[in-house]
């Protein structure tokens, strides 16, 4: 019998994570080349991220959870993702950053980005198929609407939405860069806290996605905005935010510190 509680959704999240973790361990055992291992890890982890976010978004859209519970679930799932993703980033913006840092070639980065978008599309289809079984009243209600979703963009203009996503990506990327100064055991909790705060601040305006692949899965199919508008908000905004953060901390700040640190040489007779 369908139920209108949060437990079925929690169970769904647990099954998704468990399935993906088993898949990752199988890949580690059967794959000998790190190149293919990296691509498969991106596919599996991006699927986990998108599928879990679909379920969390559904809980929020139908008002099943209040804001505090929603943010708690966001924090917990972010910790789970960070602990299980291993080498995967599940974010096209991060793949572009790895090109800049010469950790990936252009060809490898393009393949990873393609894998991320492909996995994001598959996650949407799999979750729609899962919801059709109506394991909970929430899933049943959503199935009766034709699995339609409404755009999460609630700003006065597309460019304001892009600015919000820019700020979200900038904040998270800056945290990732500065996190190297923290002890390893605090890093996951710190990043999860930053992501949760960003979702709290930007969620009512754009959904605070700051990940083009994730947005392609959970926002692009929704009615209310065109593909181009979504691309500007959820594609261009986060990428510019990441680029700005990297340039600020890698180029601008070091240059400023060097200039400030220079002491004038006083001539003595």
CSV table of C-alpha atoms in Angstrom, one decimal:
chain,number,residue,atom,x,y,z
A,1,UNK,CA,0.0,0.0,0.0
A,2,UNK,CA,1.3,3.5,-0.8
A,3,UNK,CA,2.3,5.6,2.1
A,4,UNK,CA,2.7,9.3,2.4
A,5,UNK,CA,5.8,9.3,4.6
A,6,UNK,CA,9.5,10.1,4.2
A,7,UNK,CA,10.6,6.5,4.9
A,8,UNK,CA,10.1,5.2,1.3
A,9,UNK,CA,12.2,8.0,0.0
A,10,UNK,CA,15.0,7.4,2.6
A,11,UNK,CA,14.9,3.7,1.5
A,12,UNK,CA,15.1,4.8,-2.1
A,13,UNK,CA,18.2,6.9,-1.4
A,14,UNK,CA,19.8,4.1,0.5
A,15,UNK,CA,19.2,1.6,-2.4
A,16,UNK,CA,20.7,4.1,-4.9
A,17,UNK,CA,23.9,4.6,-2.8
A,18,UNK,CA,24.3,0.9,-2.1
A,19,UNK,CA,23.8,0.0,-5.7
A,20,UNK,CA,26.3,2.6,-6.9
A,21,UNK,CA,28.9,1.6,-4.2
A,22,UNK,CA,28.7,-2.0,-5.3
A,23,UNK,CA,29.1,-1.0,-8.9
A,24,UNK,CA,32.2,1.1,-8.0
A,25,UNK,CA,33.8,-1.8,-6.1
A,26,UNK,CA,33.2,-4.1,-9.1
A,27,UNK,CA,34.8,-1.6,-11.4
A,28,UNK,CA,37.9,-1.4,-9.2
A,29,UNK,CA,38.2,-5.2,-9.3
A,30,UNK,CA,37.7,-5.8,-13.0
A,31,UNK,CA,39.3,-2.7,-14.5
A,32,UNK,CA,43.0,-2.6,-14.8
A,33,UNK,CA,43.5,0.7,-16.7
A,34,UNK,CA,43.0,3.9,-14.7
A,35,UNK,CA,41.7,5.7,-17.8
A,36,UNK,CA,38.6,3.5,-18.2
A,37,UNK,CA,38.3,3.3,-14.4
A,38,UNK,CA,38.0,7.1,-14.2
A,39,UNK,CA,35.3,7.2,-16.9
A,40,UNK,CA,33.3,4.5,-15.2
A,41,UNK,CA,33.6,6.1,-11.9
A,42,UNK,CA,32.2,9.3,-13.4
A,43,UNK,CA,29.3,7.5,-14.9
A,44,UNK,CA,28.4,5.7,-11.6
A,45,UNK,CA,28.9,8.7,-9.3
A,46,UNK,CA,27.0,11.1,-11.5
A,47,UNK,CA,24.1,8.6,-11.6
A,48,UNK,CA,24.2,8.5,-7.8
A,49,UNK,CA,24.2,12.3,-7.5
A,50,UNK,CA,21.4,12.9,-10.0
A,51,UNK,CA,19.2,10.0,-8.9
A,52,UNK,CA,19.4,11.0,-5.2
A,53,UNK,CA,18.8,14.7,-6.0
A,54,UNK,CA,15.7,13.7,-8.0
A,55,UNK,CA,14.3,12.1,-5.0
A,56,UNK,CA,15.3,14.9,-2.7
A,57,UNK,CA,13.8,17.5,-5.1
A,58,UNK,CA,10.6,15.5,-5.2
A,59,UNK,CA,10.3,15.6,-1.4
A,60,UNK,CA,10.7,19.4,-1.5
A,61,UNK,CA,8.5,20.1,-4.4
A,62,UNK,CA,5.5,18.3,-2.8
A,63,UNK,CA,6.2,19.7,0.7
A,64,UNK,CA,6.8,16.4,2.3
A,65,UNK,CA,9.7,17.7,4.3
A,66,UNK,CA,10.1,21.1,6.0
A,67,UNK,CA,13.1,23.3,5.4
A,68,UNK,CA,15.1,22.1,8.3
A,69,UNK,CA,14.6,18.4,7.4
A,70,UNK,CA,15.4,19.2,3.8
A,71,UNK,CA,18.6,20.9,4.7
A,72,UNK,CA,19.6,18.1,7.0
A,73,UNK,CA,19.0,15.6,4.2
A,74,UNK,CA,21.1,17.8,1.9
A,75,UNK,CA,24.0,17.8,4.4
A,76,UNK,CA,23.9,14.1,5.0
A,77,UNK,CA,23.7,13.2,1.3
A,78,UNK,CA,26.5,15.6,0.5
A,79,UNK,CA,28.7,13.8,3.1
A,80,UNK,CA,27.7,10.4,1.6
A,81,UNK,CA,28.6,11.6,-1.9
A,82,UNK,CA,31.9,13.0,-0.9
A,83,UNK,CA,32.9,9.8,1.0
A,84,UNK,CA,31.9,7.5,-1.9
A,85,UNK,CA,32.8,9.3,-5.1
A,86,UNK,CA,36.5,8.6,-4.8
A,87,UNK,CA,38.2,10.2,-7.9
A,88,UNK,CA,34.9,11.2,-9.6
A,89,UNK,CA,33.8,14.8,-9.7
A,90,UNK,CA,30.4,14.4,-11.3
A,91,UNK,CA,30.6,18.0,-12.4
A,92,UNK,CA,31.7,19.3,-15.9
A,93,UNK,CA,33.0,22.5,-14.3
A,94,UNK,CA,35.4,20.4,-12.2
A,95,UNK,CA,36.6,18.6,-15.3
A,96,UNK,CA,37.4,21.9,-17.0
A,97,UNK,CA,39.3,23.0,-13.9
A,98,UNK,CA,41.4,19.8,-14.2
A,99,UNK,CA,42.3,20.8,-17.7
A,100,UNK,CA,43.6,24.1,-16.3
A,101,UNK,CA,45.6,22.3,-13.6
A,102,UNK,CA,46.9,19.8,-16.2
A,103,UNK,CA,45.5,16.8,-14.4
A,104,UNK,CA,43.5,15.9,-17.5
A,105,UNK,CA,44.1,16.3,-21.2
A,106,UNK,CA,41.4,18.1,-23.3
A,107,UNK,CA,40.4,14.8,-24.9
A,108,UNK,CA,40.0,13.0,-21.5
A,109,UNK,CA,38.1,15.9,-20.0
A,110,UNK,CA,35.6,16.0,-23.0
A,111,UNK,CA,35.0,12.2,-22.6
A,112,UNK,CA,34.4,12.6,-18.8
A,113,UNK,CA,32.0,15.5,-19.5
A,114,UNK,CA,30.2,13.4,-22.0
A,115,UNK,CA,29.9,10.5,-19.5
A,116,UNK,CA,28.6,12.9,-16.9
A,117,UNK,CA,25.8,14.2,-19.1
A,118,UNK,CA,24.9,10.7,-20.4
A,119,UNK,CA,24.7,9.4,-16.8
A,120,UNK,CA,22.6,12.4,-15.8
A,121,UNK,CA,20.1,11.6,-18.6
A,122,UNK,CA,20.0,7.9,-17.6
A,123,UNK,CA,19.4,8.9,-14.0
A,124,UNK,CA,16.3,10.9,-15.0
A,125,UNK,CA,14.9,8.0,-17.0
A,126,UNK,CA,15.6,5.5,-14.2
A,127,UNK,CA,13.9,7.6,-11.5
A,128,UNK,CA,10.9,8.2,-13.7
A,129,UNK,CA,10.7,4.4,-14.2
A,130,UNK,CA,11.1,3.9,-10.4
A,131,UNK,CA,8.4,6.4,-9.5
A,132,UNK,CA,5.9,4.7,-11.9
A,133,UNK,CA,5.8,1.7,-9.4
A,134,UNK,CA,4.3,4.1,-6.8
A,135,UNK,CA,6.1,2.7,-3.8
A,136,UNK,CA,4.8,5.7,-1.8
A,137,UNK,CA,1.9,8.0,-2.1
A,138,UNK,CA,4.4,10.7,-3.1
A,139,UNK,CA,5.5,8.6,-6.1
A,140,UNK,CA,1.9,7.9,-6.9
A,141,UNK,CA,0.9,11.5,-6.8
A,142,UNK,CA,3.8,12.4,-9.0
A,143,UNK,CA,3.0,9.6,-11.5
A,144,UNK,CA,-0.6,10.9,-11.8
A,145,UNK,CA,0.7,14.3,-12.9
A,146,UNK,CA,2.6,12.7,-15.8
A,147,UNK,CA,5.9,13.0,-14.0
A,148,UNK,CA,5.9,16.7,-14.8
A,149,UNK,CA,8.2,19.1,-12.9
A,150,UNK,CA,8.2,22.9,-12.6
A,151,UNK,CA,11.3,25.0,-13.2
A,152,UNK,CA,13.2,25.9,-10.0
A,153,UNK,CA,14.1,29.3,-11.5
A,154,UNK,CA,12.3,32.0,-9.6
A,155,UNK,CA,14.3,35.2,-10.3
A,156,UNK,CA,13.1,38.3,-12.1
A,157,UNK,CA,15.3,37.6,-15.1
A,158,UNK,CA,17.5,34.8,-16.6
A,159,UNK,CA,20.6,36.9,-15.9
A,160,UNK,CA,19.7,37.2,-12.2
A,161,UNK,CA,19.4,33.5,-12.1
A,162,UNK,CA,22.8,33.1,-13.7
A,163,UNK,CA,24.2,35.5,-11.2
A,164,UNK,CA,22.8,33.3,-8.3
A,165,UNK,CA,24.3,30.2,-9.8
A,166,UNK,CA,27.6,32.0,-10.4
A,167,UNK,CA,27.7,32.9,-6.7
A,168,UNK,CA,26.8,29.4,-5.6
A,169,UNK,CA,29.6,27.9,-7.7
A,170,UNK,CA,32.0,30.5,-6.7
A,171,UNK,CA,31.4,29.9,-3.0
A,172,UNK,CA,31.7,26.1,-3.3
A,173,UNK,CA,34.8,26.3,-5.5
A,174,UNK,CA,36.5,28.7,-3.2
A,175,UNK,CA,35.8,26.4,-0.3
A,176,UNK,CA,37.3,23.5,-2.2
A,177,UNK,CA,40.4,25.5,-2.9
A,178,UNK,CA,40.9,26.7,0.7
A,179,UNK,CA,40.0,23.3,2.2
A,180,UNK,CA,43.5,22.1,1.7
A,181,UNK,CA,44.5,24.1,4.8
A,182,UNK,CA,42.2,22.0,7.0
A,183,UNK,CA,42.9,18.6,8.5
A,184,UNK,CA,41.6,15.8,6.3
A,185,UNK,CA,39.0,14.6,8.8
A,186,UNK,CA,37.3,18.0,8.8
A,187,UNK,CA,37.3,18.5,5.0
A,188,UNK,CA,34.2,16.5,4.1
A,189,UNK,CA,32.1,18.1,6.9
A,190,UNK,CA,33.3,21.6,5.9
A,191,UNK,CA,32.4,21.1,2.2
A,192,UNK,CA,29.0,19.6,3.1
A,193,UNK,CA,28.3,22.6,5.4
A,194,UNK,CA,29.2,25.0,2.6
A,195,UNK,CA,27.0,23.2,0.1
A,196,UNK,CA,24.1,23.1,2.6
A,197,UNK,CA,24.4,26.8,3.3
A,198,UNK,CA,24.5,27.6,-0.5
A,199,UNK,CA,21.4,25.5,-1.0
A,200,UNK,CA,19.7,27.4,1.9
A,201,UNK,CA,20.7,30.8,0.4
A,202,UNK,CA,20.1,30.1,-3.3
A,203,UNK,CA,17.6,27.3,-3.3
A,204,UNK,CA,14.5,29.4,-3.3
A,205,UNK,CA,15.8,31.4,-6.3
A,206,UNK,CA,17.3,28.8,-8.7
A,207,UNK,CA,17.4,25.6,-6.8
A,208,UNK,CA,21.2,26.2,-6.1
A,209,UNK,CA,22.3,23.4,-8.5
A,210,UNK,CA,25.7,24.9,-9.5
A,211,UNK,CA,26.4,21.8,-11.6
A,212,UNK,CA,25.6,21.7,-15.3
A,213,UNK,CA,25.2,17.9,-15.5
A,214,UNK,CA,23.0,17.8,-12.5
A,215,UNK,CA,20.9,20.7,-13.8
A,216,UNK,CA,20.6,18.8,-17.2
A,217,UNK,CA,19.0,15.9,-15.3
A,218,UNK,CA,16.7,17.7,-12.8
A,219,UNK,CA,16.0,21.2,-14.2
A,220,UNK,CA,16.2,21.1,-18.0
A,221,UNK,CA,13.2,18.8,-18.4
A,222,UNK,CA,11.0,21.0,-16.3
A,223,UNK,CA,8.4,23.3,-17.9
A,224,UNK,CA,8.7,27.1,-17.4
A,225,UNK,CA,12.0,27.9,-19.2
A,226,UNK,CA,13.5,27.3,-22.6
A,227,UNK,CA,16.7,25.2,-23.2
A,228,UNK,CA,18.7,28.4,-23.9
A,229,UNK,CA,17.5,30.0,-20.7
A,230,UNK,CA,18.4,26.9,-18.7
A,231,UNK,CA,21.8,26.8,-20.4
A,232,UNK,CA,22.6,30.4,-19.4
A,233,UNK,CA,21.5,29.9,-15.8
A,234,UNK,CA,22.7,26.4,-15.0
A,235,UNK,CA,25.5,26.1,-17.6
A,236,UNK,CA,27.2,29.4,-18.1
A,237,UNK,CA,26.6,30.7,-14.5
A,238,UNK,CA,28.3,27.9,-12.6
A,239,UNK,CA,31.2,27.7,-15.1
A,240,UNK,CA,31.9,31.4,-14.8
A,241,UNK,CA,31.7,31.1,-11.1
A,242,UNK,CA,34.3,28.3,-11.0
A,243,UNK,CA,36.6,30.1,-13.4
A,244,UNK,CA,36.4,33.3,-11.4
A,245,UNK,CA,37.2,31.5,-8.1
A,246,UNK,CA,40.2,29.6,-9.6
A,247,UNK,CA,41.6,32.8,-11.2
A,248,UNK,CA,41.1,34.8,-8.0
A,249,UNK,CA,42.9,32.3,-5.7
A,250,UNK,CA,45.5,31.1,-8.2
A,251,UNK,CA,46.4,34.4,-9.9
A,252,UNK,CA,45.0,37.5,-8.3
A,253,UNK,CA,45.6,36.8,-4.6
A,254,UNK,CA,49.2,35.5,-5.0
A,255,UNK,CA,50.1,38.6,-7.2
A,256,UNK,CA,48.5,40.9,-4.6
A,257,UNK,CA,50.3,39.2,-1.7
A,258,UNK,CA,53.7,39.5,-3.6
A,259,UNK,CA,53.1,43.3,-4.2
A,260,UNK,CA,52.1,43.9,-0.6
A,261,UNK,CA,55.0,41.9,0.7
A,262,UNK,CA,57.6,43.9,-1.2
A,263,UNK,CA,59.4,46.3,1.1
A,264,UNK,CA,60.9,49.5,-0.4
A,265,UNK,CA,64.7,49.6,-0.4
A,266,UNK,CA,65.9,52.6,1.5
A,267,UNK,CA,69.1,54.2,0.3
A,268,UNK,CA,71.7,54.9,3.0
A,269,UNK,CA,74.6,57.2,2.7
